[in-house]
Short mmCIF file of C-alpha atoms and ligand atoms in Angstrom, two decimals:
data_model
loop_
_atom_site.label_atom_id
_atom_site.label_comp_id
_atom_site.label_asym_id
_atom_site.label_seq_id
_atom_site.Cartn_x
_atom_site.Cartn_y
_atom_site.Cartn_z
CA MET A 1 262.87 -137.69 145.30
CA ASN A 2 265.15 -138.56 148.26
CA GLU A 3 264.32 -142.17 148.87
CA LYS A 4 265.25 -145.32 147.02
CA VAL A 5 263.17 -145.74 143.88
CA THR A 6 261.05 -148.88 144.01
CA ILE A 7 258.93 -150.68 141.45
CA ASP A 8 255.81 -149.40 143.26
CA TYR A 9 257.13 -145.85 143.02
CA LEU A 10 257.58 -146.22 139.25
CA GLN A 11 254.08 -147.67 139.00
CA GLY A 12 252.82 -144.58 140.87
CA LEU A 13 254.59 -142.30 138.37
CA LYS A 14 252.82 -144.09 135.51
CA GLN A 15 249.46 -143.68 137.23
CA ALA A 16 250.16 -140.00 137.93
CA GLY A 17 251.25 -139.43 134.31
CA GLU A 18 254.74 -138.35 135.42
CA LYS A 19 257.51 -139.40 133.05
CA ILE A 20 260.31 -141.73 134.16
CA ALA A 21 263.94 -140.88 133.30
CA ALA A 22 266.40 -143.73 132.78
CA LEU A 23 270.00 -143.82 131.54
CA THR A 24 272.61 -146.50 131.10
CA ALA A 25 275.75 -146.52 133.26
CA TYR A 26 278.57 -149.01 133.49
CA ASP A 27 280.76 -147.58 136.25
CA ALA A 28 280.59 -145.79 139.60
CA SER A 29 281.51 -142.29 138.42
CA PHE A 30 278.73 -142.01 135.84
CA ALA A 31 276.26 -143.79 138.12
CA ARG A 32 276.96 -141.34 140.95
CA ILE A 33 276.34 -138.34 138.70
CA MET A 34 273.06 -139.81 137.46
CA ASP A 35 271.94 -140.85 140.92
CA GLU A 36 272.60 -137.38 142.34
CA ALA A 37 270.86 -135.75 139.36
CA GLY A 38 267.68 -137.71 140.09
CA VAL A 39 267.44 -140.29 137.34
CA GLU A 40 264.93 -142.93 138.46
CA ILE A 41 266.45 -145.96 136.72
CA ILE A 42 270.08 -146.77 135.98
CA LEU A 43 270.36 -149.53 133.42
CA VAL A 44 273.57 -151.52 133.32
CA GLY A 45 272.97 -152.35 129.68
CA ASP A 46 274.72 -154.98 127.63
CA SER A 47 275.27 -152.06 125.23
CA LEU A 48 278.56 -151.97 127.15
CA GLY A 49 279.74 -154.56 124.64
CA MET A 50 279.58 -151.88 121.96
CA VAL A 51 280.39 -148.65 123.81
CA LEU A 52 283.05 -150.01 126.20
CA HIS A 53 284.41 -153.09 124.40
CA GLY A 54 284.13 -151.76 120.84
CA ALA A 55 282.24 -154.83 119.59
CA GLU A 56 279.85 -154.70 116.62
CA ASP A 57 276.94 -155.93 118.73
CA THR A 58 276.07 -157.12 122.25
CA LEU A 59 276.46 -160.85 121.63
CA SER A 60 279.94 -161.28 123.10
CA VAL A 61 279.03 -159.81 126.51
CA SER A 62 279.36 -162.36 129.32
CA MET A 63 277.81 -162.88 132.75
CA GLN A 64 281.15 -161.94 134.29
CA ASP A 65 281.12 -158.62 132.38
CA MET A 66 277.63 -157.81 133.62
CA ILE A 67 278.40 -158.71 137.24
CA TYR A 68 281.61 -156.65 137.16
CA HIS A 69 279.93 -153.49 135.84
CA CYS A 70 276.73 -153.92 137.84
CA LYS A 71 278.74 -154.10 141.06
CA MET A 72 280.36 -150.72 140.34
CA VAL A 73 277.02 -149.10 139.59
CA SER A 74 275.01 -150.60 142.46
CA ARG A 75 277.69 -149.69 145.00
CA VAL A 76 276.97 -145.95 144.53
CA SER A 77 273.30 -145.89 143.53
CA ARG A 78 271.56 -144.50 146.59
CA GLN A 79 268.23 -143.59 144.97
CA ALA A 80 268.04 -144.90 141.42
CA LEU A 81 266.70 -148.40 140.81
CA VAL A 82 269.46 -150.55 139.30
CA VAL A 83 268.32 -152.69 136.37
CA VAL A 84 270.80 -155.05 134.70
CA ASP A 85 270.70 -156.78 131.34
CA MET A 86 270.87 -160.55 131.24
CA PRO A 87 273.48 -161.20 128.54
CA TYR A 88 272.92 -163.19 125.35
CA ARG A 89 272.32 -166.91 126.00
CA SER A 90 272.15 -166.50 129.79
CA TYR A 91 268.40 -167.19 129.95
CA GLU A 92 267.69 -170.06 127.58
CA THR A 93 265.92 -172.22 130.18
CA GLY A 94 264.01 -171.28 133.33
CA SER A 95 266.55 -172.78 135.70
CA GLU A 96 269.54 -171.23 133.90
CA ALA A 97 267.75 -167.86 133.89
CA CYS A 98 267.03 -168.10 137.63
CA ASP A 99 270.63 -169.09 138.49
CA ASN A 100 272.07 -166.25 136.40
CA ALA A 101 269.55 -163.65 137.58
CA LEU A 102 270.26 -164.53 141.20
CA GLU A 103 273.99 -164.15 140.53
CA LEU A 104 273.39 -160.69 139.01
CA MET A 105 271.40 -159.72 142.08
CA GLU A 106 273.57 -161.32 144.76
CA MET A 107 277.00 -160.57 143.30
CA GLY A 108 276.21 -157.55 141.12
CA GLY A 109 273.69 -155.87 143.41
CA ALA A 110 271.03 -155.62 140.68
CA GLU A 111 267.46 -154.93 141.77
CA VAL A 112 265.71 -155.85 138.52
CA VAL A 113 266.92 -158.02 135.64
CA LYS A 114 266.08 -157.19 132.02
CA LEU A 115 265.76 -159.72 129.24
CA GLU A 116 264.89 -159.48 125.57
CA GLY A 117 261.84 -161.22 124.15
CA GLY A 118 258.07 -161.24 124.43
CA ALA A 119 255.62 -164.14 124.22
CA ASP A 120 258.55 -166.48 123.45
CA LYS A 121 260.11 -165.60 126.81
CA ALA A 122 256.89 -165.49 128.89
CA LYS A 123 257.55 -168.84 130.56
CA ILE A 124 261.08 -167.78 131.55
CA VAL A 125 259.72 -164.49 132.96
CA GLU A 126 257.11 -166.47 134.91
CA ASP A 127 259.83 -168.73 136.35
CA LEU A 128 261.93 -165.74 137.42
CA VAL A 129 258.99 -163.90 138.95
CA SER A 130 257.89 -167.02 140.84
CA ARG A 131 261.35 -167.04 142.44
CA GLY A 132 260.85 -163.42 143.56
CA ILE A 133 263.08 -161.93 140.85
CA PRO A 134 261.75 -158.66 139.39
CA VAL A 135 261.90 -158.65 135.58
CA CYS A 136 261.91 -155.88 132.99
CA GLY A 137 260.99 -157.05 129.47
CA HIS A 138 262.48 -155.66 126.26
CA ILE A 139 260.48 -155.81 123.03
CA GLY A 140 260.41 -154.22 119.59
CA LEU A 141 263.99 -154.13 118.36
CA GLN A 142 265.90 -156.68 120.42
CA PRO A 143 269.63 -156.02 119.92
CA GLN A 144 270.58 -159.60 120.86
CA SER A 145 268.66 -160.70 117.73
CA VAL A 146 270.42 -158.25 115.41
CA ARG A 147 271.84 -161.04 113.24
CA LYS A 148 268.33 -162.44 112.75
CA TYR A 149 267.05 -159.01 111.61
CA GLY A 150 270.15 -158.41 109.43
CA GLY A 151 270.82 -155.04 111.12
CA TYR A 152 269.32 -152.57 113.58
CA LYS A 153 265.91 -152.06 111.98
CA VAL A 154 262.69 -150.44 113.17
CA GLN A 155 260.17 -153.11 114.19
CA GLY A 156 256.36 -153.17 114.01
CA ARG A 157 255.91 -151.04 110.91
CA ASN A 158 253.23 -153.22 109.35
CA GLU A 159 249.98 -154.20 111.01
CA GLU A 160 250.84 -157.87 111.44
CA GLN A 161 254.18 -157.10 113.13
CA ALA A 162 252.54 -154.42 115.28
CA GLU A 163 249.91 -156.89 116.54
CA LEU A 164 252.67 -159.37 117.44
CA ILE A 165 254.56 -156.72 119.43
CA LEU A 166 251.36 -155.73 121.25
CA ALA A 167 250.80 -159.43 122.04
CA ASP A 168 254.41 -159.61 123.32
CA ALA A 169 253.73 -156.71 125.69
CA LYS A 170 250.58 -158.37 127.00
CA ALA A 171 252.35 -161.72 127.41
CA LEU A 172 255.14 -160.08 129.43
CA GLN A 173 252.62 -158.33 131.65
CA ALA A 174 250.66 -161.57 132.19
CA ALA A 175 253.92 -163.36 133.07
CA GLY A 176 254.57 -160.79 135.81
CA ALA A 177 257.12 -158.38 134.27
CA CYS A 178 257.21 -155.17 136.34
CA MET A 179 258.09 -152.90 133.39
CA MET A 180 259.20 -153.14 129.78
CA VAL A 181 261.55 -151.41 127.36
CA LEU A 182 260.07 -150.61 123.93
CA GLU A 183 262.87 -150.13 121.40
CA CYS A 184 262.60 -148.68 117.88
CA ILE A 185 258.92 -149.03 117.17
CA PRO A 186 256.51 -146.49 115.65
CA VAL A 187 255.13 -143.81 117.96
CA ALA A 188 251.50 -144.92 117.57
CA LEU A 189 252.30 -148.54 118.47
CA ALA A 190 254.27 -147.49 121.57
CA GLU A 191 251.35 -145.29 122.67
CA ARG A 192 248.91 -148.13 122.17
CA ILE A 193 251.06 -150.53 124.22
CA THR A 194 251.54 -147.90 126.94
CA ASN A 195 247.75 -147.44 127.19
CA GLU A 196 246.98 -151.16 127.14
CA VAL A 197 249.46 -152.41 129.76
CA SER A 198 249.37 -151.40 133.40
CA VAL A 199 253.15 -151.60 133.98
CA PRO A 200 255.51 -148.74 132.98
CA THR A 201 256.88 -148.69 129.43
CA ILE A 202 260.34 -147.21 128.92
CA GLY A 203 261.01 -146.15 125.35
CA ILE A 204 264.11 -145.77 123.23
CA GLY A 205 263.26 -144.71 119.69
CA ALA A 206 259.59 -145.27 120.54
CA GLY A 207 258.31 -141.71 120.87
CA ALA A 208 257.19 -139.46 123.69
CA GLY A 209 254.06 -141.45 124.48
CA CYS A 210 255.91 -144.04 126.59
CA ASP A 211 255.82 -143.77 130.40
CA GLY A 212 259.57 -143.13 130.44
CA GLN A 213 262.68 -142.87 128.29
CA VAL A 214 266.11 -144.46 128.32
CA LEU A 215 269.26 -143.57 126.39
CA VAL A 216 272.78 -144.91 126.30
CA ILE A 217 274.88 -142.35 128.24
CA TYR A 218 277.62 -142.38 125.58
CA ASP A 219 275.03 -141.15 123.04
CA VAL A 220 273.81 -138.41 125.44
CA LEU A 221 277.42 -137.22 125.62
CA GLY A 222 278.10 -137.56 121.89
CA LEU A 223 280.81 -140.18 122.44
CA SER A 224 279.47 -142.88 120.14
CA PRO A 225 281.03 -142.86 116.66
CA HIS A 226 277.65 -143.57 115.02
CA SER A 227 275.07 -142.09 117.34
CA PRO A 228 271.70 -143.63 116.50
CA TYR A 229 268.87 -141.58 115.02
CA MET A 230 266.78 -141.73 118.21
CA ALA A 231 269.53 -140.35 120.47
CA LYS A 232 270.31 -136.73 121.29
CA ASN A 233 273.61 -135.15 122.31
CA PHE A 234 272.78 -133.15 125.47
CA LEU A 235 276.43 -132.25 126.15
CA ASN A 236 276.60 -129.87 123.16
CA GLU A 237 274.03 -127.52 124.60
CA THR A 238 275.05 -127.76 128.27
CA GLY A 239 278.85 -128.03 128.43
CA SER A 240 279.28 -130.45 131.35
CA ILE A 241 278.39 -134.08 132.02
CA ARG A 242 276.39 -133.17 135.14
CA SER A 243 274.31 -130.55 133.34
CA ALA A 244 273.83 -132.81 130.30
CA VAL A 245 272.35 -135.49 132.58
CA LYS A 246 270.15 -132.91 134.35
CA GLU A 247 268.99 -131.47 131.03
CA TYR A 248 268.14 -134.96 129.76
CA ILE A 249 266.04 -135.63 132.87
CA HIS A 250 264.31 -132.25 132.51
CA ALA A 251 263.60 -132.87 128.82
CA VAL A 252 262.11 -136.30 129.56
CA LYS A 253 260.01 -135.01 132.46
CA THR A 254 258.64 -132.07 130.46
CA GLY A 255 258.02 -134.16 127.35
CA THR A 256 260.41 -132.17 125.13
CA PHE A 257 262.52 -135.28 124.51
CA PRO A 258 262.07 -137.30 122.40
CA GLY A 259 260.84 -135.05 119.61
CA LEU A 260 259.49 -136.42 116.35
CA GLU A 261 263.00 -136.13 114.87
CA HIS A 262 264.09 -138.84 117.37
CA SER A 263 261.10 -141.08 116.70
CA PHE A 264 259.71 -143.36 114.02
CA ILE A 265 256.28 -142.82 112.47
O1 KIV B 1 271.79 -152.42 126.55
C1 KIV B 1 271.21 -151.34 126.60
O2 KIV B 1 271.79 -150.27 126.81
C2 KIV B 1 269.78 -151.34 126.39
C3 KIV B 1 269.11 -150.03 126.12
C4 KIV B 1 269.43 -149.59 124.76
C5 KIV B 1 267.64 -150.08 126.36
O3 KIV B 1 269.16 -152.37 126.40
#
């Protein structure tokens, strides 16, 4: 891979059955390492509220935070597609979502915006897509709703919940989302969604059956005080940040990560 990753390229990987490797980055130094290592997607995640700011959750992250960090990442990303999170309460109405997404693209250099929600956000996704803004959905565990769940809990464990999450995936696809993150859902549900939607699914705590995987870079490097169950420390076995990133990509591409010990049944 020597050219800029596009949405069509990712779609081609899904069709060819080749896994997609994604990581979060919040600054130029990490983004450069990932870009050179061949990661296909760099996500400027609002997880920065927790790993950079030390907050309990992502709710205090602002538009200004996301623009600031996205700018650093997009400046050095020559190949990887830069996806940025729309922060909490920045996409409550279609027009607010469009204004904020355009700011993230024009000022931050984002190529795709990501927002949390499924059927409930389909109209907003449709509004963004109709304005030419590429959108990545995010369903299953939605960290911006952590206070509603009462903690970071696996979603879709019973049949009724699973059907709702599948319906969310289909609603996002129908609204024009170009890909979707599936977070903390059982392996079988993630596989079913991946088979039933035509756009790439990127999993985190959703098993190896997704079209791609994403992890928070601080978890890959063992820097988070409470590394989540679905993450793996790749620095331990490699000894440098560059080789940890390369090993992560290799493990995703060859299907050795995530293992069942990083997934929910
Ligand atoms: O904010 C983030 O880093 C994310 C990933 C966990 C998918 O949304």
